[in-house]
Amino acid sequence: MSPTSTNQIAISALLMIALGGLQLGYGFERLIETAIGAAIGVVVNAMVVAPVRVLPVQTAISDLTQRSATMLRRVGDALAQPRDQGWLAEMHTEARTLQSERSRVHALLRQARESLRLNPRGGRYRRALADADELFQRLQPITIQIVGMSRAVHDLYSPDLVDDPSVIGMVEEIRRAAHDLEGLGRADAPGEPAPEPPALTAPYTIPRPDPDHWVLIGSLMEDLRRVRGRITGELE
């Protein structure tokens, strides 16, 4: 129970004692009535099939993973060919929706944990919920990095970036990371085929970044390193 609930219980008990104190055995009678009500509640909860909210969590995490991979691929597309400010603004707006989707998954996880508490069928679902929670913990920082990459491209974009050899190679690595992120979401999904081997097999190295674009290139490289580390499990 929350701290508010526990405080309310104590206040309610004091009020009952104060208002019913003139009757002998009032507190004992209320204790018996409460125990009977609690017992009935436990019996009804055991007899009626209580809802288990694990599947919605798994679906939401899978959707968030695929959505994150799509947005990461969009960041790569922004660097693959010249884009106008309208396209960049739309891309960044879509990337920011990952924040609300992440909050939604967090709320669903909380509901799923509550649905398994005192649930007779909870034991068989707790492992699946723990696996989904572990994947979500890896996915949360990835979504943060993707939003940051989108913001950096939106703020520091220049059309001549697409001709930079370092950026051309980085686009390919970003798309590989998106491919591996999609595989991360399918790795434990029931009924899904085994994921393909990771495409991002080695870190990408830039010997000497362009002096005009080094801030953006350096920012994207660091974010890409963190995304890759979360996908492969090197960063925990």
Coordinates of C-alpha atoms in Angstrom, one line a residue:
M1 CA 0.0 0.0 0.0
S2 CA 1.1 3.6 -0.6
P3 CA 2.0 5.9 2.3
T4 CA -1.3 7.7 1.9
S5 CA -3.2 4.5 2.3
T6 CA -1.4 3.5 5.5
N7 CA -1.9 6.9 7.0
Q8 CA -5.6 6.7 6.1
I9 CA -5.9 3.3 7.9
A10 CA -4.6 4.7 11.1
I11 CA -6.8 7.8 10.9
S12 CA -9.9 5.7 10.2
A13 CA -9.1 3.4 13.2
L14 CA -8.8 6.4 15.5
L15 CA -12.1 7.8 14.3
M16 CA -13.9 4.5 14.8
I17 CA -12.5 4.2 18.4
A18 CA -13.5 7.8 19.2
L19 CA -17.0 7.6 17.7
G20 CA -17.8 4.1 18.9
G21 CA -16.0 4.2 22.3
L22 CA -19.3 4.4 24.3
Q23 CA -20.2 0.8 23.2
L24 CA -18.5 -2.1 24.8
G25 CA -16.7 -4.3 22.3
Y26 CA -17.2 -1.9 19.4
G27 CA -13.6 -2.1 18.3
F28 CA -13.6 -5.9 18.5
E29 CA -16.7 -6.2 16.4
R30 CA -15.2 -3.9 13.7
L31 CA -12.1 -6.1 13.7
I32 CA -14.1 -9.2 13.1
E33 CA -16.2 -7.6 10.4
T34 CA -13.0 -6.4 8.6
A35 CA -11.4 -9.8 8.9
I36 CA -14.5 -11.4 7.4
G37 CA -14.6 -8.9 4.5
A38 CA -10.9 -9.5 3.8
A39 CA -11.4 -13.2 3.8
I40 CA -14.3 -12.9 1.3
G41 CA -12.2 -10.7 -0.9
V42 CA -9.3 -13.2 -1.0
V43 CA -11.7 -16.1 -1.8
V44 CA -13.4 -14.2 -4.6
N45 CA -10.1 -13.1 -6.0
A46 CA -9.0 -16.8 -6.0
M47 CA -12.2 -18.0 -7.6
V48 CA -12.6 -15.3 -10.3
V49 CA -10.0 -15.3 -13.0
A50 CA -8.1 -12.0 -12.4
P51 CA -6.7 -10.2 -15.4
V52 CA -3.0 -10.6 -16.2
R53 CA -1.6 -7.5 -18.0
V54 CA 1.7 -9.0 -19.2
L55 CA 0.8 -9.3 -22.9
P56 CA 0.0 -5.6 -23.4
V57 CA 3.4 -4.8 -21.9
Q58 CA 5.2 -7.1 -24.3
T59 CA 3.3 -5.7 -27.3
A60 CA 4.0 -2.1 -26.2
I61 CA 7.7 -2.8 -25.7
S62 CA 7.9 -4.5 -29.1
D63 CA 6.2 -1.5 -30.7
L64 CA 8.5 0.9 -29.0
T65 CA 11.5 -1.1 -30.2
Q66 CA 10.3 -1.0 -33.8
R67 CA 9.4 2.6 -33.6
S68 CA 12.9 3.5 -32.2
A69 CA 14.5 1.6 -35.0
T70 CA 12.4 3.5 -37.5
M71 CA 13.4 6.8 -36.0
L72 CA 17.1 5.9 -35.9
R73 CA 16.8 5.0 -39.6
R74 CA 15.2 8.4 -40.2
V75 CA 18.2 10.1 -38.6
G76 CA 20.4 8.3 -41.1
D77 CA 18.1 9.3 -43.9
A78 CA 18.5 13.0 -42.9
L79 CA 22.3 12.7 -43.6
A80 CA 22.0 10.6 -46.8
Q81 CA 20.7 13.4 -49.0
P82 CA 20.0 17.2 -48.7
R83 CA 16.9 18.0 -46.6
D84 CA 14.9 21.2 -46.0
Q85 CA 14.0 22.6 -42.6
G86 CA 10.4 21.3 -42.9
W87 CA 11.6 17.7 -43.3
L88 CA 14.0 18.1 -40.4
A89 CA 11.4 19.6 -38.2
E90 CA 9.0 16.8 -39.0
M91 CA 11.7 14.2 -38.3
H92 CA 12.5 15.7 -34.9
T93 CA 8.8 16.0 -33.9
E94 CA 8.4 12.3 -34.7
A95 CA 11.5 11.4 -32.7
R96 CA 10.2 13.3 -29.6
T97 CA 7.1 11.1 -29.6
L98 CA 9.4 8.3 -28.3
Q99 CA 9.3 10.1 -24.9
S100 CA 5.6 9.8 -24.5
E101 CA 5.6 6.2 -25.8
R102 CA 8.3 5.4 -23.2
S103 CA 6.2 6.8 -20.4
R104 CA 3.2 4.7 -21.6
V105 CA 5.3 1.5 -21.5
H106 CA 6.4 2.5 -18.0
A107 CA 2.8 2.9 -16.9
L108 CA 1.9 -0.5 -18.4
L109 CA 4.7 -2.2 -16.6
R110 CA 3.4 -0.8 -13.3
Q111 CA -0.1 -2.1 -14.1
A112 CA 1.3 -5.5 -15.0
R113 CA 3.2 -5.8 -11.7
E114 CA 0.0 -4.9 -9.8
S115 CA -2.0 -7.5 -11.8
L116 CA 0.3 -10.2 -10.7
R117 CA 0.3 -9.3 -7.0
L118 CA -1.8 -11.9 -5.1
N119 CA -2.8 -13.4 -8.4
P120 CA -3.1 -17.2 -8.3
R121 CA -1.8 -17.3 -11.9
G122 CA 1.0 -14.8 -11.3
G123 CA 3.8 -17.4 -10.9
R124 CA 3.8 -18.5 -14.6
Y125 CA 3.9 -14.9 -15.8
R126 CA 6.5 -13.3 -13.6
R127 CA 9.5 -14.6 -15.7
A128 CA 8.0 -13.2 -18.8
L129 CA 7.4 -9.8 -17.1
A130 CA 10.9 -9.8 -15.8
D131 CA 12.3 -10.4 -19.3
A132 CA 10.1 -7.6 -20.7
D133 CA 11.3 -5.2 -17.9
E134 CA 14.9 -6.1 -18.7
L135 CA 14.5 -5.3 -22.3
F136 CA 12.7 -2.0 -21.5
Q137 CA 15.7 -1.0 -19.2
R138 CA 18.0 -1.5 -22.2
L139 CA 15.6 0.3 -24.5
Q140 CA 15.1 3.4 -22.4
P141 CA 18.5 5.0 -22.8
I142 CA 18.5 4.1 -26.5
T143 CA 15.3 6.2 -27.1
I144 CA 17.0 9.0 -25.2
Q145 CA 20.0 8.8 -27.5
I146 CA 17.9 8.7 -30.6
V147 CA 16.0 11.9 -29.6
G148 CA 19.3 13.5 -28.9
M149 CA 20.7 12.5 -32.3
S150 CA 17.5 13.9 -33.9
R151 CA 17.9 17.2 -32.0
A152 CA 21.6 17.5 -33.0
V153 CA 20.8 17.0 -36.7
H154 CA 17.9 19.4 -36.6
D155 CA 19.9 22.1 -34.9
L156 CA 23.3 21.7 -36.7
Y157 CA 22.3 20.4 -40.1
S158 CA 24.0 21.7 -43.3
P159 CA 23.2 20.5 -46.8
D160 CA 26.9 19.8 -47.6
L161 CA 27.0 17.2 -44.9
V162 CA 25.9 14.6 -47.4
D163 CA 29.2 15.0 -49.3
D164 CA 31.4 14.4 -46.3
P165 CA 33.1 11.0 -46.5
S166 CA 32.8 10.6 -42.7
V167 CA 29.1 11.2 -42.8
I168 CA 28.6 8.8 -45.7
G169 CA 30.1 6.1 -43.7
M170 CA 28.2 7.1 -40.6
V171 CA 24.9 6.8 -42.4
E172 CA 25.6 3.1 -43.1
E173 CA 26.5 2.5 -39.5
I174 CA 23.3 4.2 -38.3
R175 CA 21.3 2.0 -40.6
R176 CA 23.1 -1.1 -39.3
A177 CA 22.3 0.0 -35.7
A178 CA 18.6 0.3 -36.7
H179 CA 18.7 -3.2 -38.2
D180 CA 20.2 -4.6 -35.0
L181 CA 17.7 -2.7 -32.8
E182 CA 14.8 -4.3 -34.7
G183 CA 16.4 -7.7 -34.0
L184 CA 16.7 -6.9 -30.3
G185 CA 12.9 -6.5 -30.2
R186 CA 12.3 -9.8 -32.0
A187 CA 14.8 -11.8 -30.1
D188 CA 12.4 -13.1 -27.4
A189 CA 9.1 -12.5 -29.2
P190 CA 7.0 -15.7 -29.4
G191 CA 6.4 -17.0 -32.9
E192 CA 9.1 -14.7 -34.4
P193 CA 12.0 -16.2 -36.4
A194 CA 15.5 -16.1 -34.9
P195 CA 17.1 -12.7 -35.4
E196 CA 19.8 -12.2 -38.0
P197 CA 23.4 -11.8 -36.8
P198 CA 24.2 -8.2 -35.8
A199 CA 25.2 -6.0 -38.7
L200 CA 27.1 -3.5 -36.6
T201 CA 30.1 -5.7 -35.9
A202 CA 32.8 -3.1 -35.1
P203 CA 32.9 0.6 -34.0
Y204 CA 33.1 3.2 -36.7
T205 CA 36.3 5.3 -36.6
I206 CA 36.7 8.8 -38.1
P207 CA 40.4 9.7 -38.4
R208 CA 39.9 13.5 -38.9
P209 CA 36.4 15.1 -38.9
D210 CA 35.5 18.1 -41.1
P211 CA 36.4 21.3 -39.2
D212 CA 33.0 22.8 -40.1
H213 CA 31.0 19.8 -39.0
W214 CA 33.0 18.3 -36.2
V215 CA 30.6 19.2 -33.5
L216 CA 27.7 17.4 -35.1
I217 CA 29.8 14.5 -36.3
G218 CA 31.3 14.1 -32.8
S219 CA 27.9 14.3 -31.1
L220 CA 26.4 11.7 -33.4
M221 CA 29.4 9.4 -33.1
E222 CA 29.1 9.4 -29.3
D223 CA 25.4 8.8 -29.4
L224 CA 25.9 6.0 -31.9
R225 CA 28.5 4.4 -29.6
R226 CA 26.1 4.4 -26.7
V227 CA 23.3 3.0 -28.9
R228 CA 25.6 0.2 -30.1
G229 CA 26.7 -0.5 -26.6
R230 CA 23.1 -0.9 -25.3
I231 CA 22.2 -3.1 -28.3
T232 CA 25.1 -5.5 -27.8
G233 CA 25.0 -5.4 -24.0
E234 CA 28.4 -3.9 -23.6
L235 CA 26.9 -0.9 -21.7
E236 CA 24.7 -2.0 -18.8

